[in-house]
PDB file of C-alpha atoms and ligand atoms in Angstrom:
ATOM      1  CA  UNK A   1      81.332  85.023 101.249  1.00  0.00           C
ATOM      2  CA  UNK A   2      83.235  88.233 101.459  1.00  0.00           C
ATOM      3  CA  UNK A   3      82.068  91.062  99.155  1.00  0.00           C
ATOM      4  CA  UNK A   4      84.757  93.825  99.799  1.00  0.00           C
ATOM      5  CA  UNK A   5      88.218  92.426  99.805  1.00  0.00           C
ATOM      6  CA  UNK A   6      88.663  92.282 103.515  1.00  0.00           C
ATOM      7  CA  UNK A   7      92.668  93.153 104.881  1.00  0.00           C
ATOM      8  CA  UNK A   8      93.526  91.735 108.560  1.00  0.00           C
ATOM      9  CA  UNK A   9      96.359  93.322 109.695  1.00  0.00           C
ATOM     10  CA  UNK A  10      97.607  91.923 113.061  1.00  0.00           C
ATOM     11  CA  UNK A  11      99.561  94.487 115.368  1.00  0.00           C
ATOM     12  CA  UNK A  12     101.845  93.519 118.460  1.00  0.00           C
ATOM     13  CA  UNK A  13     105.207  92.881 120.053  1.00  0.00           C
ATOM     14  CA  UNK A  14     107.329  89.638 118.253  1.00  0.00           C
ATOM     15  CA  UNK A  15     105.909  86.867 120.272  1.00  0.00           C
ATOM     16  CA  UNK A  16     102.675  88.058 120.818  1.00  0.00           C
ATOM     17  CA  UNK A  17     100.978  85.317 119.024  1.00  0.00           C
ATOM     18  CA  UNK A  18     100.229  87.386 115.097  1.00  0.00           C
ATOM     19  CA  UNK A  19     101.934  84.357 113.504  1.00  0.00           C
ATOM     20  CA  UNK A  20     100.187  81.463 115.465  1.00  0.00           C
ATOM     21  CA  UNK A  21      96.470  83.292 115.230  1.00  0.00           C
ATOM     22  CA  UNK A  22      97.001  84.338 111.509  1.00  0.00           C
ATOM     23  CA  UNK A  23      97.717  80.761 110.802  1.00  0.00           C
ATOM     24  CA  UNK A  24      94.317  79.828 112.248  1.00  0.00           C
ATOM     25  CA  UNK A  25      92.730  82.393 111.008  1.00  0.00           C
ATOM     26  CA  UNK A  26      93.490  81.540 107.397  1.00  0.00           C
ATOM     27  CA  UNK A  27      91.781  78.441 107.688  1.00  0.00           C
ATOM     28  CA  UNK A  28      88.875  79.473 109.252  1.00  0.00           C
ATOM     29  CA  UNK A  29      88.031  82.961 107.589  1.00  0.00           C
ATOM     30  CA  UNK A  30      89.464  81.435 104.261  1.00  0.00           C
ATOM     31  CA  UNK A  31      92.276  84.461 103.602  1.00  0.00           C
ATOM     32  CA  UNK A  32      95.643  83.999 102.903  1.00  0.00           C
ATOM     33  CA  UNK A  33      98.738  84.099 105.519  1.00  0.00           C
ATOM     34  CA  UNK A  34     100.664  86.492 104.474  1.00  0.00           C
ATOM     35  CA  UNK A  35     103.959  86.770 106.969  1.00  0.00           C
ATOM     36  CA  UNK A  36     106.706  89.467 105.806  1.00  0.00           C
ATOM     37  CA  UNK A  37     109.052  87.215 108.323  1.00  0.00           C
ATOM     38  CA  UNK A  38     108.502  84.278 106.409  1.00  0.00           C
ATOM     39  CA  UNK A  39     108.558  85.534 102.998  1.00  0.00           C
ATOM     40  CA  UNK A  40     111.846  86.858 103.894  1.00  0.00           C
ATOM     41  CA  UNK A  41     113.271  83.564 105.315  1.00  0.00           C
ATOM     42  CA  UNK A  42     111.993  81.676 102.480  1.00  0.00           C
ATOM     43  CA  UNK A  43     114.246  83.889 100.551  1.00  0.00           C
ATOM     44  CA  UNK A  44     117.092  83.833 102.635  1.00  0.00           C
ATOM     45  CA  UNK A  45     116.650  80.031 102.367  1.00  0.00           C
ATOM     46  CA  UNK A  46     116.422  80.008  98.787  1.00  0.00           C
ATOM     47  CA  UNK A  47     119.564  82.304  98.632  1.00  0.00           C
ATOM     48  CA  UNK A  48     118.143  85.057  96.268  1.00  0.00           C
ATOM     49  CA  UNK A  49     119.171  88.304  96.230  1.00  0.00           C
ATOM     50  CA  UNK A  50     116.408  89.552  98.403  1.00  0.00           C
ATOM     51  CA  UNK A  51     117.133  86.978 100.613  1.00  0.00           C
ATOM     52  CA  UNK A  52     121.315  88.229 101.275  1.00  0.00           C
ATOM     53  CA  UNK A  53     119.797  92.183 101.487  1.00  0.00           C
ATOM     54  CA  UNK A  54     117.708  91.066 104.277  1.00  0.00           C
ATOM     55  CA  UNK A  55     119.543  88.530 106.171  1.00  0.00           C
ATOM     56  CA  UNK A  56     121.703  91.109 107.926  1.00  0.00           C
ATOM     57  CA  UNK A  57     118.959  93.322 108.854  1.00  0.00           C
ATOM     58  CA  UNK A  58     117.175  90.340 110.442  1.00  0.00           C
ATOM     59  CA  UNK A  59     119.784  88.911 111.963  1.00  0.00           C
ATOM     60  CA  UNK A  60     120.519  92.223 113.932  1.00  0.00           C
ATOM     61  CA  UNK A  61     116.746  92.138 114.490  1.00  0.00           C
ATOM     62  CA  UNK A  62     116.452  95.348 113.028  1.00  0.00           C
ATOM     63  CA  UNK A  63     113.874  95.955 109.798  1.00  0.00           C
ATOM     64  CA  UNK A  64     114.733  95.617 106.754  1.00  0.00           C
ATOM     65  CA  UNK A  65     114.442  98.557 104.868  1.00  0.00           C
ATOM     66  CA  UNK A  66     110.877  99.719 103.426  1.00  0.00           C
ATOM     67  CA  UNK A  67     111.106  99.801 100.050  1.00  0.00           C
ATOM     68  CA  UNK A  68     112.702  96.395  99.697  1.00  0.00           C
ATOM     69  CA  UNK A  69     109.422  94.876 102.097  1.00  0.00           C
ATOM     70  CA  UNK A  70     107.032  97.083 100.205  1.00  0.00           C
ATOM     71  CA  UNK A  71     108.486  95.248  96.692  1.00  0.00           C
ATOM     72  CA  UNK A  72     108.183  92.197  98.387  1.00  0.00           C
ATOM     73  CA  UNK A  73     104.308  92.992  99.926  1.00  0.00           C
ATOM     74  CA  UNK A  74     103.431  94.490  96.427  1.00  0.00           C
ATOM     75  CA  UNK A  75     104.536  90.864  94.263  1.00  0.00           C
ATOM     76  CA  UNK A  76     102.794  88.903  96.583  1.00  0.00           C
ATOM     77  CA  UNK A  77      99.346  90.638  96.170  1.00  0.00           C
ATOM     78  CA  UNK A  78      99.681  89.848  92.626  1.00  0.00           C
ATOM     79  CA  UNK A  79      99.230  86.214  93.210  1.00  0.00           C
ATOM     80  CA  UNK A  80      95.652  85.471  92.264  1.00  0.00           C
ATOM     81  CA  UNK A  81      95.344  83.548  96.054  1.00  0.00           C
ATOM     82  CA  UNK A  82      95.088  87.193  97.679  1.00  0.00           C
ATOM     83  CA  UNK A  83      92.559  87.966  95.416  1.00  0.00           C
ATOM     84  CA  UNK A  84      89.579  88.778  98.032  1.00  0.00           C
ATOM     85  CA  UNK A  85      92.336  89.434 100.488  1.00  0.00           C
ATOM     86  CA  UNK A  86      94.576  88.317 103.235  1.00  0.00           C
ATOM     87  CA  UNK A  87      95.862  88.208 106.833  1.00  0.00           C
ATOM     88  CA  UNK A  88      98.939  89.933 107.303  1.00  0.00           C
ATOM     89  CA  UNK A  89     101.432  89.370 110.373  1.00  0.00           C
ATOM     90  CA  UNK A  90     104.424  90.901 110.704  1.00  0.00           C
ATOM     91  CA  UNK A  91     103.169  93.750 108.012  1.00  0.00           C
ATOM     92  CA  UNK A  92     103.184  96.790 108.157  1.00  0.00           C
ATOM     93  CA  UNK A  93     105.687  97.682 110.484  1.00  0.00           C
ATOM     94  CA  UNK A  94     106.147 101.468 109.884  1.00  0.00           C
ATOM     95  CA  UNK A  95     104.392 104.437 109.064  1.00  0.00           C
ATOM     96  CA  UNK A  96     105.316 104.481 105.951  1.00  0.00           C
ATOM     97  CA  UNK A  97     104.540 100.934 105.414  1.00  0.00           C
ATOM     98  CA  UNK A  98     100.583 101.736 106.986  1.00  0.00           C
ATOM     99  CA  UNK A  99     100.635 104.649 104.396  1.00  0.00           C
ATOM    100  CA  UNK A 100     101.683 102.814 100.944  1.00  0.00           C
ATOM    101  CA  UNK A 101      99.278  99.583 102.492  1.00  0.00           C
ATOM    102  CA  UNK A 102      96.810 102.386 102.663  1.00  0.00           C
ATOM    103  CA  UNK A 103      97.108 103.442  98.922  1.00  0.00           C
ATOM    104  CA  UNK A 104      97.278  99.874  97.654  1.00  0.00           C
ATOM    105  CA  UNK A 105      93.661  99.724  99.519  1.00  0.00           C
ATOM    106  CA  UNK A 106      92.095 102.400  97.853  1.00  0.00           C
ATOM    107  CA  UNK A 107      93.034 100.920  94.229  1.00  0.00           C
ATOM    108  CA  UNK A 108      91.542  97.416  95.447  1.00  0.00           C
ATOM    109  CA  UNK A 109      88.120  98.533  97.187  1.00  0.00           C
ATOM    110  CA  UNK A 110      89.835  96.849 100.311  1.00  0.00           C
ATOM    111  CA  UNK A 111      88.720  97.101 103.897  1.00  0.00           C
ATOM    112  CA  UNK A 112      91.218  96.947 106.385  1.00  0.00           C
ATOM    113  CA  UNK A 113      90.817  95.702 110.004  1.00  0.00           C
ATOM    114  CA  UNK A 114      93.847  96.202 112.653  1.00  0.00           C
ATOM    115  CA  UNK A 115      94.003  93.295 115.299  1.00  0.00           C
ATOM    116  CA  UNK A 116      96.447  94.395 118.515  1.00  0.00           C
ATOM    117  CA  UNK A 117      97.438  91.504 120.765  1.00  0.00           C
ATOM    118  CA  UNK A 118      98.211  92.841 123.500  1.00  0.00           C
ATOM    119  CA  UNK A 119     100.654  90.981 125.422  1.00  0.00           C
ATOM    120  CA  UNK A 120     103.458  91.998 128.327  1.00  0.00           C
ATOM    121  CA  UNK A 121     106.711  92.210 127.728  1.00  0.00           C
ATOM    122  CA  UNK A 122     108.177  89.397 129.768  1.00  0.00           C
ATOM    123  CA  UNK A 123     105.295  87.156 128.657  1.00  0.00           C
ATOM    124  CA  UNK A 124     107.084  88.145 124.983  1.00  0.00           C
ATOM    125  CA  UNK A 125     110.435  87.262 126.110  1.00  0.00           C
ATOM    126  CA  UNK A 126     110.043  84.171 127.710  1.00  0.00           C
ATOM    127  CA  UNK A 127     107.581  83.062 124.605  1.00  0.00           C
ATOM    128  CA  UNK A 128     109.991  83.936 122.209  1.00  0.00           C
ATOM    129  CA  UNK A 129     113.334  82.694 123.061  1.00  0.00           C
ATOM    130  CA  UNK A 130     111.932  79.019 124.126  1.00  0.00           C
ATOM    131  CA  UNK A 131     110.543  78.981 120.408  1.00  0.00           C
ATOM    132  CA  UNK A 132     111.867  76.226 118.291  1.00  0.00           C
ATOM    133  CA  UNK A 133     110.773  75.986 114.017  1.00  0.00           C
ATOM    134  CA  UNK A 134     110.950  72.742 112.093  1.00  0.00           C
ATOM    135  CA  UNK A 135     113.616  73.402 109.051  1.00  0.00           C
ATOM    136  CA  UNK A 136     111.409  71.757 106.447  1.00  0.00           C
ATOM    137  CA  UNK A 137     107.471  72.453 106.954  1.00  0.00           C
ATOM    138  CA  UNK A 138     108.060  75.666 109.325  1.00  0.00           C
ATOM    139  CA  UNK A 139     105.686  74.393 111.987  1.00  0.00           C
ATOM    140  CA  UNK A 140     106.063  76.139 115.062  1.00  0.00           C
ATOM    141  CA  UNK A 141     106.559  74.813 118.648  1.00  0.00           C
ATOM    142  CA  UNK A 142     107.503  76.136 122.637  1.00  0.00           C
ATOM    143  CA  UNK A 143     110.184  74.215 124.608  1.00  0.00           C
ATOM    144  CA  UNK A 144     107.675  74.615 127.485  1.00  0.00           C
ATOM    145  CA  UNK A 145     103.982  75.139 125.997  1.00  0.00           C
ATOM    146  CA  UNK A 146     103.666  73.299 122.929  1.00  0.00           C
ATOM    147  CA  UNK A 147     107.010  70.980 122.977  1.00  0.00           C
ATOM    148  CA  UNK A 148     107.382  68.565 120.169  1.00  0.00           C
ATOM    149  CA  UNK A 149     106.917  64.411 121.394  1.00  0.00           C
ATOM    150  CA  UNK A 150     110.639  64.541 120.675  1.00  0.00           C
ATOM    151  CA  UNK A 151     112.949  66.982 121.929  1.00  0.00           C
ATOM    152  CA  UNK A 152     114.409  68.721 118.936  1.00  0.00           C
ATOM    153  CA  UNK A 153     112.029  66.975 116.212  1.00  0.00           C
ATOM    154  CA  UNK A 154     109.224  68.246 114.554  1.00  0.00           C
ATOM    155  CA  UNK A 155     105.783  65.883 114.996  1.00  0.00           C
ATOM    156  CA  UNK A 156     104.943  66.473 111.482  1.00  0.00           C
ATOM    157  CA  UNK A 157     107.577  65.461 109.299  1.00  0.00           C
ATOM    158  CA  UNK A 158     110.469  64.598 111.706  1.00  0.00           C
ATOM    159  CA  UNK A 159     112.267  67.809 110.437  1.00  0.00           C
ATOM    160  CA  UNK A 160     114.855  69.374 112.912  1.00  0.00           C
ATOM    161  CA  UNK A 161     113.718  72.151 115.209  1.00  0.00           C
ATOM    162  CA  UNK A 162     115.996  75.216 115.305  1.00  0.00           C
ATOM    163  CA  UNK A 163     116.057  78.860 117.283  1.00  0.00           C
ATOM    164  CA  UNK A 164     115.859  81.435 114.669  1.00  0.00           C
ATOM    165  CA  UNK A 165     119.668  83.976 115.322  1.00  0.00           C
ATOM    166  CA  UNK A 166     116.654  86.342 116.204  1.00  0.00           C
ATOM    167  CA  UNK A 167     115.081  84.752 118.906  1.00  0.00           C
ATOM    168  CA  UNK A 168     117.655  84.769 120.734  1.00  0.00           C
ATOM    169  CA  UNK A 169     117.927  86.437 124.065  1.00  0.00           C
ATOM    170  CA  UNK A 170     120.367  88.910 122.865  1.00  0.00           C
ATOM    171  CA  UNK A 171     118.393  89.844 119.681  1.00  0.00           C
ATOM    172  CA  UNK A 172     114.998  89.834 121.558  1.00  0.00           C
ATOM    173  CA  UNK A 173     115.598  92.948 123.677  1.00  0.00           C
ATOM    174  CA  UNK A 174     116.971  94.959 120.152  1.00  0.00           C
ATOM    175  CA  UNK A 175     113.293  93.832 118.367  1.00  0.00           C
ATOM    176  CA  UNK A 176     111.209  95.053 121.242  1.00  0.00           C
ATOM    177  CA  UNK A 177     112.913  98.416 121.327  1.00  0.00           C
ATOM    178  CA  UNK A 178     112.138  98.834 117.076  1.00  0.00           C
ATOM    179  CA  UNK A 179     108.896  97.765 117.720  1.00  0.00           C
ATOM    180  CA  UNK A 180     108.314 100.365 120.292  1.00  0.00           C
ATOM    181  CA  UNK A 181     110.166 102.593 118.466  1.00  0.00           C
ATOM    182  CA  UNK A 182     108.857 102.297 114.628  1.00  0.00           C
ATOM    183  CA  UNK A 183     105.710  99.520 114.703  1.00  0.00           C
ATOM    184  CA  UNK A 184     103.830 100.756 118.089  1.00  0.00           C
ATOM    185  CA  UNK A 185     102.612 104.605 116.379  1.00  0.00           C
ATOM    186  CA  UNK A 186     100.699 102.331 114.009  1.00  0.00           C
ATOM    187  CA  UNK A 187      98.418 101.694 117.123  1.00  0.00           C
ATOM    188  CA  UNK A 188      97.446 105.522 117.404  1.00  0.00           C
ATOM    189  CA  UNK A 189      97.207 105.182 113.261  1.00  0.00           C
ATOM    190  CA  UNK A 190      94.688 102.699 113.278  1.00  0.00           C
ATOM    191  CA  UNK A 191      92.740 103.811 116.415  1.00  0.00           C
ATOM    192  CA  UNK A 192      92.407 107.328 114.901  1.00  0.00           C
ATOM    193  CA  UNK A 193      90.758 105.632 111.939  1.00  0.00           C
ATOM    194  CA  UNK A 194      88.155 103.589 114.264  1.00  0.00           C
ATOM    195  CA  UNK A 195      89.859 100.445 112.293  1.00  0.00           C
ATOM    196  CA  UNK A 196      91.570  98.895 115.965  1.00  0.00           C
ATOM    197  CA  UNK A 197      90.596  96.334 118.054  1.00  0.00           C
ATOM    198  CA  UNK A 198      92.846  94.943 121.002  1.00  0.00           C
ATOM    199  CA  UNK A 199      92.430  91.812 122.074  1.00  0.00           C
ATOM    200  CA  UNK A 200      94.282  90.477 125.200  1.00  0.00           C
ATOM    201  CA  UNK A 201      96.786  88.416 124.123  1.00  0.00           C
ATOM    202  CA  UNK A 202      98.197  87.151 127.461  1.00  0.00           C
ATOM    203  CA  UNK A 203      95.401  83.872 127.497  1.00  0.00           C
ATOM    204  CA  UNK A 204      96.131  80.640 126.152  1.00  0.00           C
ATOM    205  CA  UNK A 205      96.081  80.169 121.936  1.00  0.00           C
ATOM    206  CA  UNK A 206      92.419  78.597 121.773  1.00  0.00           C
ATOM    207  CA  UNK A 207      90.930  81.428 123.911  1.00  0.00           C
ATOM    208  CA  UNK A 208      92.392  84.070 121.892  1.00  0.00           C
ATOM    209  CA  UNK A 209      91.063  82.318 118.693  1.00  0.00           C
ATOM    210  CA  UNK A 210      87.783  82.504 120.271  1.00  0.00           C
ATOM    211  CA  UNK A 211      87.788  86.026 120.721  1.00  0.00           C
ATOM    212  CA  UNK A 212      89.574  87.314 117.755  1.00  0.00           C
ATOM    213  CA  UNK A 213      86.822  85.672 115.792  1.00  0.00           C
ATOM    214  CA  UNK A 214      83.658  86.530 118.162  1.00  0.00           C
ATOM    215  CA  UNK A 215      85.474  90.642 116.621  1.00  0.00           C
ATOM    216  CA  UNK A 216      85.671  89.086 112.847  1.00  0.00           C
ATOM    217  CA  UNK A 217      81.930  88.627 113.236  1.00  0.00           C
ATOM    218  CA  UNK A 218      80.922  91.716 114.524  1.00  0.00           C
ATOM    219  CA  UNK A 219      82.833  93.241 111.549  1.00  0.00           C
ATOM    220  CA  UNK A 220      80.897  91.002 109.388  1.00  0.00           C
ATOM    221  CA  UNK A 221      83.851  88.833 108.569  1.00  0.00           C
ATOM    222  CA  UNK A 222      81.810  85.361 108.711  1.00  0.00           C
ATOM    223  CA  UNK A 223      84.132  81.847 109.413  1.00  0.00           C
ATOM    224  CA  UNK A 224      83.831  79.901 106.767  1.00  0.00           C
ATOM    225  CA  UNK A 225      84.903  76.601 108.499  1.00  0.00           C
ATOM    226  CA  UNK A 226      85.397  75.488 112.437  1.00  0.00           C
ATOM    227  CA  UNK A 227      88.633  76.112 113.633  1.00  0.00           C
ATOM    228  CA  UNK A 228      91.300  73.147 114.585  1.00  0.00           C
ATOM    229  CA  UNK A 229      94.070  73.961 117.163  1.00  0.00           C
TER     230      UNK A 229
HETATM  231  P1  AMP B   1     108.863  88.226 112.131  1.00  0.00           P
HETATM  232  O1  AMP B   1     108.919  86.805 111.708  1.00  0.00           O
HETATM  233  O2  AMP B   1     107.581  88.907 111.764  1.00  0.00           O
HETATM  234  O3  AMP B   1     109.224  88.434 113.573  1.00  0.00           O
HETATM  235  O4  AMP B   1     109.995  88.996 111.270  1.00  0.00           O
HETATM  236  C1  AMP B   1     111.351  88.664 111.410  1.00  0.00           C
HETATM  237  C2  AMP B   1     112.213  89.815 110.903  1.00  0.00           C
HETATM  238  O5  AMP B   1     111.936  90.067 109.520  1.00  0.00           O
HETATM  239  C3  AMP B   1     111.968  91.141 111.597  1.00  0.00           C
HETATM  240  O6  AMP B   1     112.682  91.261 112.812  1.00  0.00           O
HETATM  241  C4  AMP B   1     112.485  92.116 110.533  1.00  0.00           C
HETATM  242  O7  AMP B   1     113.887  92.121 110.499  1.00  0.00           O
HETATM  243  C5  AMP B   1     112.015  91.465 109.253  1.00  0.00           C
HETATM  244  N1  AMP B   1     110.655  91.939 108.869  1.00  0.00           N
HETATM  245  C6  AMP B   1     109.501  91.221 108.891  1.00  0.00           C
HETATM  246  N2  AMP B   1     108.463  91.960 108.493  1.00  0.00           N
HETATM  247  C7  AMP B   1     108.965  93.199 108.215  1.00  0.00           C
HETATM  248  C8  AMP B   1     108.391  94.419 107.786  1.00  0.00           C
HETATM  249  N3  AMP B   1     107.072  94.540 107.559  1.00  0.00           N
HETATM  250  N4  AMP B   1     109.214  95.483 107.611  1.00  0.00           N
HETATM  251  C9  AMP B   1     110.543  95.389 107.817  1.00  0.00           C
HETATM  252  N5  AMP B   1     111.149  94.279 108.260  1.00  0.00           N
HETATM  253  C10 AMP B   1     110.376  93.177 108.454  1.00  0.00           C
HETATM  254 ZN1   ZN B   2     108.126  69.957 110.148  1.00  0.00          ZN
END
């Protein structure tokens, strides 16, 4: 059991793998996946007015504008699920994000740990524009590493696979330059605090698992069931 409530915060480029480890993660550590990305496309799906403020920062694969994520960040912690904590991915983004995470933190007796994948930029590239998501459940697949049994299909629910506007080629090269520009200074922020471990994120899924939980341990963050790939 965790006795503090215990924040994972996972750092790196888009397509460095936050989103497919986090999703393991939650099973296995037994937190919450909490994905800024996704929260927004569920409400850009949903057609709230969240949802329209944010599709045209997204689609221009810029960030959407703090205080509108930090709203966002804040209503989710109220669900009683995030209770002992959760695994973000894809938050926080900027300093000021790190800063108003940091506050929330103090008022919840939280301890935060900040997991880098560290992956090259081409790996990123070619990762992210061959990624395809199934419209209904989300799942994620690779045209090349993880295709789906039927081009275009999800395996899960038959759903139709689609390239997110942002993952394309075009967009790609715009979100690596804001994450070098606004995200990467939250590396020096959480390595000044003694909070960040990196974790090379070039290897295949299963052996980053392996090592991104072989850290949990040694920071007394215990799995709580095996994990399945
Ligand atoms: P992701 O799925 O994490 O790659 O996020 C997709 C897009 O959502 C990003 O390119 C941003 O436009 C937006 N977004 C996600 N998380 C944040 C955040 N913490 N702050 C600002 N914008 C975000
Ligand atoms: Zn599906």
């Amino acid at each position: 059991m965790l006795t503090k409530q215990t924040y994972i915060v996972f750092l790196g480029p888009p397509g460095s793998g936050k989103g497919t480890q986090a999703r393991i993660l939650q099973k296995v550590v037994g937190l919450p996946h909490v994905a800024t990305g996704d929260l927004f496309r569920h409400n850009i799906s949903q057609q709230t007015e969240l949802g329209r403020l944010a599709k045209r920062y997204i689609d221009a694969g810029e960030l959407v504008p703090d205080d509108v994520t930090l709203g966002m960040v804040r209503d989710r912690l109220q669900q009683p699920d995030c209770a002992a904590g959760v695994i973000f991915d894809g938050f926080p983004r900027t300093l000021e994000q790190v800063v108003a995470l940091d506050e929330l933190l103090a008022d919840r007796n939280g301890v935060v740990l900040a997991l880098m994948l560290d992956v090259s930029d081409a790996e990123v590239t070619r990762r992210i524009t061959g990624r395809r998501v199934c419209r209904n459940c989300g799942a994620v697949y690779h045209i090349e590493f993880n295709p789906p049994k039927q081009a275009g299909i999800c395996d899960v629910d038959g759903g139709e696979l689609y390239q997110r506007d942002d993952d394309k080629p075009e967009t790609v090269r715009n979100r690596l330059y804001v994450y070098y520009k606004q995200t990467s200074p939250l590396i020096g922020y959480y390595f000044a605090k003694g909070l960040l471990v990196k974790v090379d994120g070039d290897a295949p899924p299963d052996r980053v698992t392996a090592r991104l939980l072989k850290v949990l341990e040694e920071h007394g963050i215990k799995p709580v069931m095996e994990p399945s790939y």
